[in-house]
Amino acid sequence: MNFLSNKSYIAWYFVIPVVFIHLFVIGIPSILSLALCLTDWSGLGKINYVGFENFIELFDDRYFKKAIFHNILWTIIFLTVPVCIALMCAYLLTGIKRGQMFYRLAFFFPYMLASVVNCQIWKYLFHPIHGLGGFFESIGIEALASSPFTTKDTSLYAAAFVDGWHFWGFLVVIYLTGMYQVDNHLYEAADIEGASKFQKFRYITLPMIRPIFIFSLMIIIIWSVPVFDYVYILTGGGPAYSSEVVANYLYTHAFVRFNVGYASAVGTLMFFYVIFIVGIFGLLRRLGWEI
Amino acid sequence: MNKTIISFVTSIVLSVSFSAFSKTKVTWSMESNADRDPIFLEKLQNAYNSAQDNYELEIQFEPNETRIESLRTSMLAGMGPDIVETPGPSYVKEYQEAGMLENLDSYAAEFGWKDKLIPWAYSSGVFEGSLYAIPKTHESMVMLYNKTLFEENGWTVPTTREELEDVAAKIKAKGMDVYTYGSSGWQPTHEHLVGIYLNNYAGPEAVYEAITGEREWTDPVFIEALELLKKHMVNEGWWSGSLENYYAIGWDDFHAQFATRGAAMMTIGTWTFQATSLGIGASDDEWGWAPLPSLSSNSTGPNFMIAIGTTMSVNAAAKNKDGAIDVLNWIMSNKDVVIDIASDFEFGEFVVPLLLDESDIPSSISPQVTSYLNEYARITGEGNYGYCTWTFWPAEPGVHIWKDMEVVWAGDISVEDFMTDHQKMWDKARKKNETLPVPLRD
């Protein structure tokens, strides 16, 4: 009884419902999924144990390798383009006294829209008949007449652009929050020393927001693994696997090709990759990094 | 007197209530479509419910994008609707192998279903010797053309590859696309074109032999067929002007293009008839249809590719198995109901493959559709039919044929390599007993 009324356990009691929900919705299916990667289950019917056959096939699968490469590319794009733009805009916004809220709202607005809405807007915009494609064709610029989402050389970058366009506003908001935490006296001292705007950013702002900045990089790396919705809606992974990413590849195998065992093997590798990334950040924290 | 009236009213109320409450519910999860749903409710659900006193049919509509997955989940849990609707035989095969569908042999024998259905369509639902599915709709691929435009320019509707290439050049010279079609919103659209080229270049006989394992998919005749498709698609941009445009254009776009003379022809399935009638039918132009041209001497004369669009089965774990059987039997026993509903869709949907006479076709449908139905019956009746990929290809090769075709069109792999991979997938499917029923060819 004392155990139940012990105040130090109260927080645990409140967490129990969430733990149970997570256990049933995420925990058990995840464990089952890990088990399925060693089977040839179609999603229905009999389950046959096949050992590591799915993994052997996977490491020989050229489209899976292509999907991994695209995920790496996606991660690099997101670690650079939106981060740089968001850092710059957030820093510039700190200098704006009037109308700052308007900019913050404008930047953040795409993040509030559903991915399917964002995607449809850009698909219509680049539509070859009704969109800019038709316009460019009518003025004789044939190179821009086709939709970048359906062109093999541009499809991945086009999908990443739309996702990045929706995402960078979110980064602006979290960087801005970090920048407002910086002690103003540091900037005043720098002004007395005659530091330029860039020097203040480089030597005061960036070091002071480092925990938030590193956190943003971590979530970008983790979120780049299961990237799915923008690719699925805009390109479906095509044309010719040119924008195929691992999550879309998993989806196709699980729900279109009736290859749940194989898809589970893909999911298992994704799981271990995320654990690895989180582990690295955990290790850095233990080594004293402020993240 | 008052007592008599009260007891009379009470008895009526009781009997009505009893009949209402005594009806047991039959559930059917159906693909939703805003235009079609009200018709299915009125002419199928309500009509069935009024026609008998034992069962209450309840159709639950859901878009196929989510329905297929929610159906699979509920079936795995031993639940699911009484009537199981699937997008085709490859899905039936998965459910049947998992023991989730009711064997319909005894009902088919009791109600004489085999005598009511077109033989090939009946056999498409026979798995491992037993009936597990009834087609809800059957379909084919055709070539639509702008009849007015053809007449104005003195163009002839092509029946051979030479005629097709000749008219294509003339159409392009006029600044129009040869065909309008696109895969935006439905990537498997590619398989429509692959099927056309396999059947109309290699010929239905060769396709039959490959499906049944008598011929390899690496046979030069199939490679030539897909090389020709690549040439027409990539090099000549026959579909919507370019490969990129073909990928970017969807259902509404290509119907609009066809209606506004953006293109002179369209390769499409017969499910389009209603949309075509409403689209180009609203303009001053008249549309026509024709069988797909023969693309080589291997394919002699016109043929129609046969296909099942949707299937109906009974859930082995159904709460109301008898009710589900009764609904299926009612559909197959009421030709007028089927014809009435199919007519509302211009025979593009709910074309249950019942054996019909020419006199059964109502005058309310478009003359083009009437002529198609008569020609389809005549030509397929003579044994001139080919095979659509979504009805006769097992799941994995069935996805490979459209998903990886993009890789061929992109020039990343050769047609030979593609067909080698395809053959491997068929070998694997055969080994795992995943092949689908194919009607015997005369």
mmCIF file with all atom_site columns, C-alpha atoms in Angstrom, chain A residues 37-190:
data_model
loop_
_atom_site.group_PDB
_atom_site.id
_atom_site.type_symbol
_atom_site.label_atom_id
_atom_site.label_alt_id
_atom_site.label_comp_id
_atom_site.label_asym_id
_atom_site.label_entity_id
_atom_site.label_seq_id
_atom_site.pdbx_PDB_ins_code
_atom_site.Cartn_x
_atom_site.Cartn_y
_atom_site.Cartn_z
_atom_site.occupancy
_atom_site.B_iso_or_equiv
_atom_site.pdbx_formal_charge
_atom_site.auth_seq_id
_atom_site.auth_comp_id
_atom_site.auth_asym_id
_atom_site.auth_atom_id
_atom_site.pdbx_PDB_model_num
ATOM 1   C CA . CYS A 1 37  ? 11.722 -10.078 -41.604 1.00 0.00 ? 37  CYS A CA 1
ATOM 2   C CA . LEU A 1 38  ? 12.802 -13.704 -41.320 1.00 0.00 ? 38  LEU A CA 1
ATOM 3   C CA . THR A 1 39  ? 9.701  -14.965 -43.140 1.00 0.00 ? 39  THR A CA 1
ATOM 4   C CA . ASP A 1 40  ? 8.201  -14.889 -46.630 1.00 0.00 ? 40  ASP A CA 1
ATOM 5   C CA . TRP A 1 41  ? 4.766  -13.739 -45.372 1.00 0.00 ? 41  TRP A CA 1
ATOM 6   C CA . SER A 1 42  ? 2.598  -12.217 -48.081 1.00 0.00 ? 42  SER A CA 1
ATOM 7   C CA . GLY A 1 43  ? 0.453  -10.282 -45.641 1.00 0.00 ? 43  GLY A CA 1
ATOM 8   C CA . LEU A 1 44  ? -2.190 -12.987 -45.570 1.00 0.00 ? 44  LEU A CA 1
ATOM 9   C CA . GLY A 1 45  ? -2.069 -16.690 -44.959 1.00 0.00 ? 45  GLY A CA 1
ATOM 10  C CA . LYS A 1 46  ? 0.756  -19.008 -44.046 1.00 0.00 ? 46  LYS A CA 1
ATOM 11  C CA . ILE A 1 47  ? 4.045  -17.700 -42.631 1.00 0.00 ? 47  ILE A CA 1
ATOM 12  C CA . ASN A 1 48  ? 7.192  -19.583 -43.650 1.00 0.00 ? 48  ASN A CA 1
ATOM 13  C CA . TYR A 1 49  ? 10.528 -19.101 -41.942 1.00 0.00 ? 49  TYR A CA 1
ATOM 14  C CA . VAL A 1 50  ? 13.208 -18.266 -44.536 1.00 0.00 ? 50  VAL A CA 1
ATOM 15  C CA . GLY A 1 51  ? 16.127 -17.269 -42.315 1.00 0.00 ? 51  GLY A CA 1
ATOM 16  C CA . PHE A 1 52  ? 18.182 -14.368 -43.673 1.00 0.00 ? 52  PHE A CA 1
ATOM 17  C CA . GLU A 1 53  ? 17.030 -14.889 -47.260 1.00 0.00 ? 53  GLU A CA 1
ATOM 18  C CA . ASN A 1 54  ? 15.261 -11.504 -47.349 1.00 0.00 ? 54  ASN A CA 1
ATOM 19  C CA . PHE A 1 55  ? 18.426 -9.705  -46.260 1.00 0.00 ? 55  PHE A CA 1
ATOM 20  C CA . ILE A 1 56  ? 20.573 -11.572 -48.786 1.00 0.00 ? 56  ILE A CA 1
ATOM 21  C CA . GLU A 1 57  ? 18.125 -10.607 -51.536 1.00 0.00 ? 57  GLU A CA 1
ATOM 22  C CA . LEU A 1 58  ? 17.976 -7.051  -50.212 1.00 0.00 ? 58  LEU A CA 1
ATOM 23  C CA . PHE A 1 59  ? 21.718 -6.497  -50.334 1.00 0.00 ? 59  PHE A CA 1
ATOM 24  C CA . ASP A 1 60  ? 21.617 -7.630  -53.953 1.00 0.00 ? 60  ASP A CA 1
ATOM 25  C CA . ASP A 1 61  ? 18.633 -5.445  -54.841 1.00 0.00 ? 61  ASP A CA 1
ATOM 26  C CA . ARG A 1 62  ? 19.729 -2.561  -57.092 1.00 0.00 ? 62  ARG A CA 1
ATOM 27  C CA . TYR A 1 63  ? 16.609 -0.517  -56.424 1.00 0.00 ? 63  TYR A CA 1
ATOM 28  C CA . PHE A 1 64  ? 17.001 -0.828  -52.658 1.00 0.00 ? 64  PHE A CA 1
ATOM 29  C CA . LYS A 1 65  ? 20.584 0.428   -52.993 1.00 0.00 ? 65  LYS A CA 1
ATOM 30  C CA . LYS A 1 66  ? 19.303 3.259   -55.153 1.00 0.00 ? 66  LYS A CA 1
ATOM 31  C CA . ALA A 1 67  ? 16.684 4.104   -52.519 1.00 0.00 ? 67  ALA A CA 1
ATOM 32  C CA . ILE A 1 68  ? 19.354 4.200   -49.797 1.00 0.00 ? 68  ILE A CA 1
ATOM 33  C CA . PHE A 1 69  ? 21.482 6.508   -51.918 1.00 0.00 ? 69  PHE A CA 1
ATOM 34  C CA . HIS A 1 70  ? 18.466 8.794   -52.396 1.00 0.00 ? 70  HIS A CA 1
ATOM 35  C CA . ASN A 1 71  ? 17.845 8.860   -48.647 1.00 0.00 ? 71  ASN A CA 1
ATOM 36  C CA . ILE A 1 72  ? 21.463 9.866   -48.049 1.00 0.00 ? 72  ILE A CA 1
ATOM 37  C CA . LEU A 1 73  ? 21.146 12.562  -50.701 1.00 0.00 ? 73  LEU A CA 1
ATOM 38  C CA . TRP A 1 74  ? 17.886 13.710  -49.123 1.00 0.00 ? 74  TRP A CA 1
ATOM 39  C CA . THR A 1 75  ? 19.570 13.951  -45.714 1.00 0.00 ? 75  THR A CA 1
ATOM 40  C CA . ILE A 1 76  ? 22.441 16.001  -47.123 1.00 0.00 ? 76  ILE A CA 1
ATOM 41  C CA . ILE A 1 77  ? 20.035 18.348  -48.909 1.00 0.00 ? 77  ILE A CA 1
ATOM 42  C CA . PHE A 1 78  ? 18.012 18.872  -45.721 1.00 0.00 ? 78  PHE A CA 1
ATOM 43  C CA . LEU A 1 79  ? 21.094 19.313  -43.556 1.00 0.00 ? 79  LEU A CA 1
ATOM 44  C CA . THR A 1 80  ? 22.254 22.130  -45.784 1.00 0.00 ? 80  THR A CA 1
ATOM 45  C CA . VAL A 1 81  ? 19.649 24.046  -47.791 1.00 0.00 ? 81  VAL A CA 1
ATOM 46  C CA . PRO A 1 82  ? 16.747 24.525  -45.308 1.00 0.00 ? 82  PRO A CA 1
ATOM 47  C CA . VAL A 1 83  ? 19.145 24.830  -42.376 1.00 0.00 ? 83  VAL A CA 1
ATOM 48  C CA . CYS A 1 84  ? 21.191 27.588  -44.002 1.00 0.00 ? 84  CYS A CA 1
ATOM 49  C CA . ILE A 1 85  ? 18.124 29.493  -45.208 1.00 0.00 ? 85  ILE A CA 1
ATOM 50  C CA . ALA A 1 86  ? 16.360 29.110  -41.850 1.00 0.00 ? 86  ALA A CA 1
ATOM 51  C CA . LEU A 1 87  ? 19.423 30.238  -39.877 1.00 0.00 ? 87  LEU A CA 1
ATOM 52  C CA . MET A 1 88  ? 19.847 33.271  -42.080 1.00 0.00 ? 88  MET A CA 1
ATOM 53  C CA . CYS A 1 89  ? 16.183 34.241  -41.988 1.00 0.00 ? 89  CYS A CA 1
ATOM 54  C CA . ALA A 1 90  ? 15.877 33.687  -38.247 1.00 0.00 ? 90  ALA A CA 1
ATOM 55  C CA . TYR A 1 91  ? 18.928 35.867  -37.646 1.00 0.00 ? 91  TYR A CA 1
ATOM 56  C CA . LEU A 1 92  ? 17.630 38.580  -39.947 1.00 0.00 ? 92  LEU A CA 1
ATOM 57  C CA . LEU A 1 93  ? 14.234 38.407  -38.263 1.00 0.00 ? 93  LEU A CA 1
ATOM 58  C CA . THR A 1 94  ? 15.784 39.162  -34.865 1.00 0.00 ? 94  THR A CA 1
ATOM 59  C CA . GLY A 1 95  ? 16.697 42.563  -36.262 1.00 0.00 ? 95  GLY A CA 1
ATOM 60  C CA . ILE A 1 96  ? 13.146 43.302  -37.419 1.00 0.00 ? 96  ILE A CA 1
ATOM 61  C CA . LYS A 1 97  ? 11.086 45.085  -34.768 1.00 0.00 ? 97  LYS A CA 1
ATOM 62  C CA . ARG A 1 98  ? 7.866  45.825  -36.673 1.00 0.00 ? 98  ARG A CA 1
ATOM 63  C CA . GLY A 1 99  ? 5.940  43.239  -38.650 1.00 0.00 ? 99  GLY A CA 1
ATOM 64  C CA . GLN A 1 100 ? 8.088  40.362  -37.465 1.00 0.00 ? 100 GLN A CA 1
ATOM 65  C CA . MET A 1 101 ? 5.025  38.303  -36.620 1.00 0.00 ? 101 MET A CA 1
ATOM 66  C CA . PHE A 1 102 ? 3.862  38.563  -40.236 1.00 0.00 ? 102 PHE A CA 1
ATOM 67  C CA . TYR A 1 103 ? 7.126  37.063  -41.500 1.00 0.00 ? 103 TYR A CA 1
ATOM 68  C CA . ARG A 1 104 ? 7.095  34.356  -38.858 1.00 0.00 ? 104 ARG A CA 1
ATOM 69  C CA . LEU A 1 105 ? 3.551  33.411  -39.819 1.00 0.00 ? 105 LEU A CA 1
ATOM 70  C CA . ALA A 1 106 ? 4.323  33.521  -43.519 1.00 0.00 ? 106 ALA A CA 1
ATOM 71  C CA . PHE A 1 107 ? 7.378  31.294  -43.128 1.00 0.00 ? 107 PHE A CA 1
ATOM 72  C CA . PHE A 1 108 ? 5.611  28.874  -40.810 1.00 0.00 ? 108 PHE A CA 1
ATOM 73  C CA . PHE A 1 109 ? 2.352  28.691  -42.789 1.00 0.00 ? 109 PHE A CA 1
ATOM 74  C CA . PRO A 1 110 ? 3.363  25.863  -45.209 1.00 0.00 ? 110 PRO A CA 1
ATOM 75  C CA . TYR A 1 111 ? 4.310  23.760  -42.195 1.00 0.00 ? 111 TYR A CA 1
ATOM 76  C CA . MET A 1 112 ? 0.730  23.980  -40.953 1.00 0.00 ? 112 MET A CA 1
ATOM 77  C CA . LEU A 1 113 ? -0.716 22.721  -44.242 1.00 0.00 ? 113 LEU A CA 1
ATOM 78  C CA . ALA A 1 114 ? -1.277 19.022  -44.851 1.00 0.00 ? 114 ALA A CA 1
ATOM 79  C CA . SER A 1 115 ? 1.377  17.456  -47.056 1.00 0.00 ? 115 SER A CA 1
ATOM 80  C CA . VAL A 1 116 ? -1.215 16.476  -49.638 1.00 0.00 ? 116 VAL A CA 1
ATOM 81  C CA . VAL A 1 117 ? -2.291 20.130  -49.972 1.00 0.00 ? 117 VAL A CA 1
ATOM 82  C CA . ASN A 1 118 ? 1.296  21.355  -50.374 1.00 0.00 ? 118 ASN A CA 1
ATOM 83  C CA . CYS A 1 119 ? 1.952  18.669  -52.966 1.00 0.00 ? 119 CYS A CA 1
ATOM 84  C CA . GLN A 1 120 ? -1.147 19.418  -54.996 1.00 0.00 ? 120 GLN A CA 1
ATOM 85  C CA . ILE A 1 121 ? -0.265 23.125  -55.095 1.00 0.00 ? 121 ILE A CA 1
ATOM 86  C CA . TRP A 1 122 ? 3.175  22.403  -56.552 1.00 0.00 ? 122 TRP A CA 1
ATOM 87  C CA . LYS A 1 123 ? 1.897  19.696  -58.878 1.00 0.00 ? 123 LYS A CA 1
ATOM 88  C CA . TYR A 1 124 ? -0.640 22.102  -60.350 1.00 0.00 ? 124 TYR A CA 1
ATOM 89  C CA . LEU A 1 125 ? 1.973  24.825  -60.534 1.00 0.00 ? 125 LEU A CA 1
ATOM 90  C CA . PHE A 1 126 ? 4.258  22.674  -62.660 1.00 0.00 ? 126 PHE A CA 1
ATOM 91  C CA . HIS A 1 127 ? 1.505  20.926  -64.612 1.00 0.00 ? 127 HIS A CA 1
ATOM 92  C CA . PRO A 1 128 ? 2.543  20.673  -68.282 1.00 0.00 ? 128 PRO A CA 1
ATOM 93  C CA . ILE A 1 129 ? -0.853 21.795  -69.581 1.00 0.00 ? 129 ILE A CA 1
ATOM 94  C CA . HIS A 1 130 ? -2.473 24.009  -66.957 1.00 0.00 ? 130 HIS A CA 1
ATOM 95  C CA . GLY A 1 131 ? 0.600  25.144  -65.054 1.00 0.00 ? 131 GLY A CA 1
ATOM 96  C CA . LEU A 1 132 ? 3.889  26.846  -65.737 1.00 0.00 ? 132 LEU A CA 1
ATOM 97  C CA . GLY A 1 133 ? 4.837  24.090  -68.175 1.00 0.00 ? 133 GLY A CA 1
ATOM 98  C CA . GLY A 1 134 ? 2.154  25.229  -70.599 1.00 0.00 ? 134 GLY A CA 1
ATOM 99  C CA . PHE A 1 135 ? 3.248  28.836  -70.180 1.00 0.00 ? 135 PHE A CA 1
ATOM 100 C CA . PHE A 1 136 ? 6.926  28.099  -70.818 1.00 0.00 ? 136 PHE A CA 1
ATOM 101 C CA . GLU A 1 137 ? 6.024  26.012  -73.854 1.00 0.00 ? 137 GLU A CA 1
ATOM 102 C CA . SER A 1 138 ? 3.880  28.831  -75.223 1.00 0.00 ? 138 SER A CA 1
ATOM 103 C CA . ILE A 1 139 ? 6.807  31.273  -75.024 1.00 0.00 ? 139 ILE A CA 1
ATOM 104 C CA . GLY A 1 140 ? 9.157  28.745  -76.599 1.00 0.00 ? 140 GLY A CA 1
ATOM 105 C CA . ILE A 1 141 ? 11.194 27.646  -73.564 1.00 0.00 ? 141 ILE A CA 1
ATOM 106 C CA . GLU A 1 142 ? 10.900 23.901  -74.180 1.00 0.00 ? 142 GLU A CA 1
ATOM 107 C CA . ALA A 1 143 ? 13.419 22.981  -71.459 1.00 0.00 ? 143 ALA A CA 1
ATOM 108 C CA . LEU A 1 144 ? 10.987 24.121  -68.756 1.00 0.00 ? 144 LEU A CA 1
ATOM 109 C CA . ALA A 1 145 ? 7.844  22.768  -70.399 1.00 0.00 ? 145 ALA A CA 1
ATOM 110 C CA . SER A 1 146 ? 7.927  19.414  -68.582 1.00 0.00 ? 146 SER A CA 1
ATOM 111 C CA . SER A 1 147 ? 7.070  18.960  -64.928 1.00 0.00 ? 147 SER A CA 1
ATOM 112 C CA . PRO A 1 148 ? 10.217 18.533  -62.783 1.00 0.00 ? 148 PRO A CA 1
ATOM 113 C CA . PHE A 1 149 ? 8.325  15.854  -60.850 1.00 0.00 ? 149 PHE A CA 1
ATOM 114 C CA . THR A 1 150 ? 8.081  13.646  -63.922 1.00 0.00 ? 150 THR A CA 1
ATOM 115 C CA . THR A 1 151 ? 11.561 14.237  -65.275 1.00 0.00 ? 151 THR A CA 1
ATOM 116 C CA . LYS A 1 152 ? 14.056 11.571  -64.248 1.00 0.00 ? 152 LYS A CA 1
ATOM 117 C CA . ASP A 1 153 ? 16.953 13.965  -63.608 1.00 0.00 ? 153 ASP A CA 1
ATOM 118 C CA . THR A 1 154 ? 14.994 16.364  -61.414 1.00 0.00 ? 154 THR A CA 1
ATOM 119 C CA . SER A 1 155 ? 12.268 14.367  -59.662 1.00 0.00 ? 155 SER A CA 1
ATOM 120 C CA . LEU A 1 156 ? 14.135 13.728  -56.395 1.00 0.00 ? 156 LEU A CA 1
ATOM 121 C CA . TYR A 1 157 ? 15.317 17.327  -56.098 1.00 0.00 ? 157 TYR A CA 1
ATOM 122 C CA . ALA A 1 158 ? 11.855 18.638  -56.968 1.00 0.00 ? 158 ALA A CA 1
ATOM 123 C CA . ALA A 1 159 ? 10.238 16.507  -54.246 1.00 0.00 ? 159 ALA A CA 1
ATOM 124 C CA . ALA A 1 160 ? 12.959 17.560  -51.783 1.00 0.00 ? 160 ALA A CA 1
ATOM 125 C CA . PHE A 1 161 ? 12.384 21.186  -52.719 1.00 0.00 ? 161 PHE A CA 1
ATOM 126 C CA . VAL A 1 162 ? 8.660  20.992  -51.907 1.00 0.00 ? 162 VAL A CA 1
ATOM 127 C CA . ASP A 1 163 ? 9.299  19.164  -48.633 1.00 0.00 ? 163 ASP A CA 1
ATOM 128 C CA . GLY A 1 164 ? 12.047 21.652  -47.783 1.00 0.00 ? 164 GLY A CA 1
ATOM 129 C CA . TRP A 1 165 ? 9.746  24.560  -48.637 1.00 0.00 ? 165 TRP A CA 1
ATOM 130 C CA . HIS A 1 166 ? 7.212  23.271  -46.124 1.00 0.00 ? 166 HIS A CA 1
ATOM 131 C CA . PHE A 1 167 ? 9.857  22.423  -43.498 1.00 0.00 ? 167 PHE A CA 1
ATOM 132 C CA . TRP A 1 168 ? 12.221 25.404  -43.321 1.00 0.00 ? 168 TRP A CA 1
ATOM 133 C CA . GLY A 1 169 ? 9.610  27.657  -41.614 1.00 0.00 ? 169 GLY A CA 1
ATOM 134 C CA . PHE A 1 170 ? 9.593  25.216  -38.709 1.00 0.00 ? 170 PHE A CA 1
ATOM 135 C CA . LEU A 1 171 ? 13.372 25.572  -38.417 1.00 0.00 ? 171 LEU A CA 1
ATOM 136 C CA . VAL A 1 172 ? 13.046 29.364  -38.481 1.00 0.00 ? 172 VAL A CA 1
ATOM 137 C CA . VAL A 1 173 ? 10.721 29.227  -35.488 1.00 0.00 ? 173 VAL A CA 1
ATOM 138 C CA . ILE A 1 174 ? 12.960 26.977  -33.386 1.00 0.00 ? 174 ILE A CA 1
ATOM 139 C CA . TYR A 1 175 ? 16.142 28.910  -34.271 1.00 0.00 ? 175 TYR A CA 1
ATOM 140 C CA . LEU A 1 176 ? 14.381 32.169  -33.496 1.00 0.00 ? 176 LEU A CA 1
ATOM 141 C CA . THR A 1 177 ? 13.348 30.812  -30.106 1.00 0.00 ? 177 THR A CA 1
ATOM 142 C CA . GLY A 1 178 ? 16.981 29.925  -29.430 1.00 0.00 ? 178 GLY A CA 1
ATOM 143 C CA . MET A 1 179 ? 18.224 33.314  -30.592 1.00 0.00 ? 179 MET A CA 1
ATOM 144 C CA . TYR A 1 180 ? 15.888 35.136  -28.230 1.00 0.00 ? 180 TYR A CA 1
ATOM 145 C CA . GLN A 1 181 ? 17.481 33.239  -25.335 1.00 0.00 ? 181 GLN A CA 1
ATOM 146 C CA . VAL A 1 182 ? 20.893 34.790  -26.100 1.00 0.00 ? 182 VAL A CA 1
ATOM 147 C CA . ASP A 1 183 ? 21.896 37.439  -23.568 1.00 0.00 ? 183 ASP A CA 1
ATOM 148 C CA . ASN A 1 184 ? 21.673 40.861  -25.224 1.00 0.00 ? 184 ASN A CA 1
ATOM 149 C CA . HIS A 1 185 ? 24.730 42.095  -23.321 1.00 0.00 ? 185 HIS A CA 1
ATOM 150 C CA . LEU A 1 186 ? 26.923 39.896  -25.498 1.00 0.00 ? 186 LEU A CA 1
ATOM 151 C CA . TYR A 1 187 ? 25.747 41.732  -28.625 1.00 0.00 ? 187 TYR A CA 1
ATOM 152 C CA . GLU A 1 188 ? 26.190 45.102  -26.919 1.00 0.00 ? 188 GLU A CA 1
ATOM 153 C CA . ALA A 1 189 ? 29.767 44.190  -25.986 1.00 0.00 ? 189 ALA A CA 1
ATOM 154 C CA . ALA A 1 190 ? 30.402 43.047  -29.546 1.00 0.00 ? 190 ALA A CA 1
#
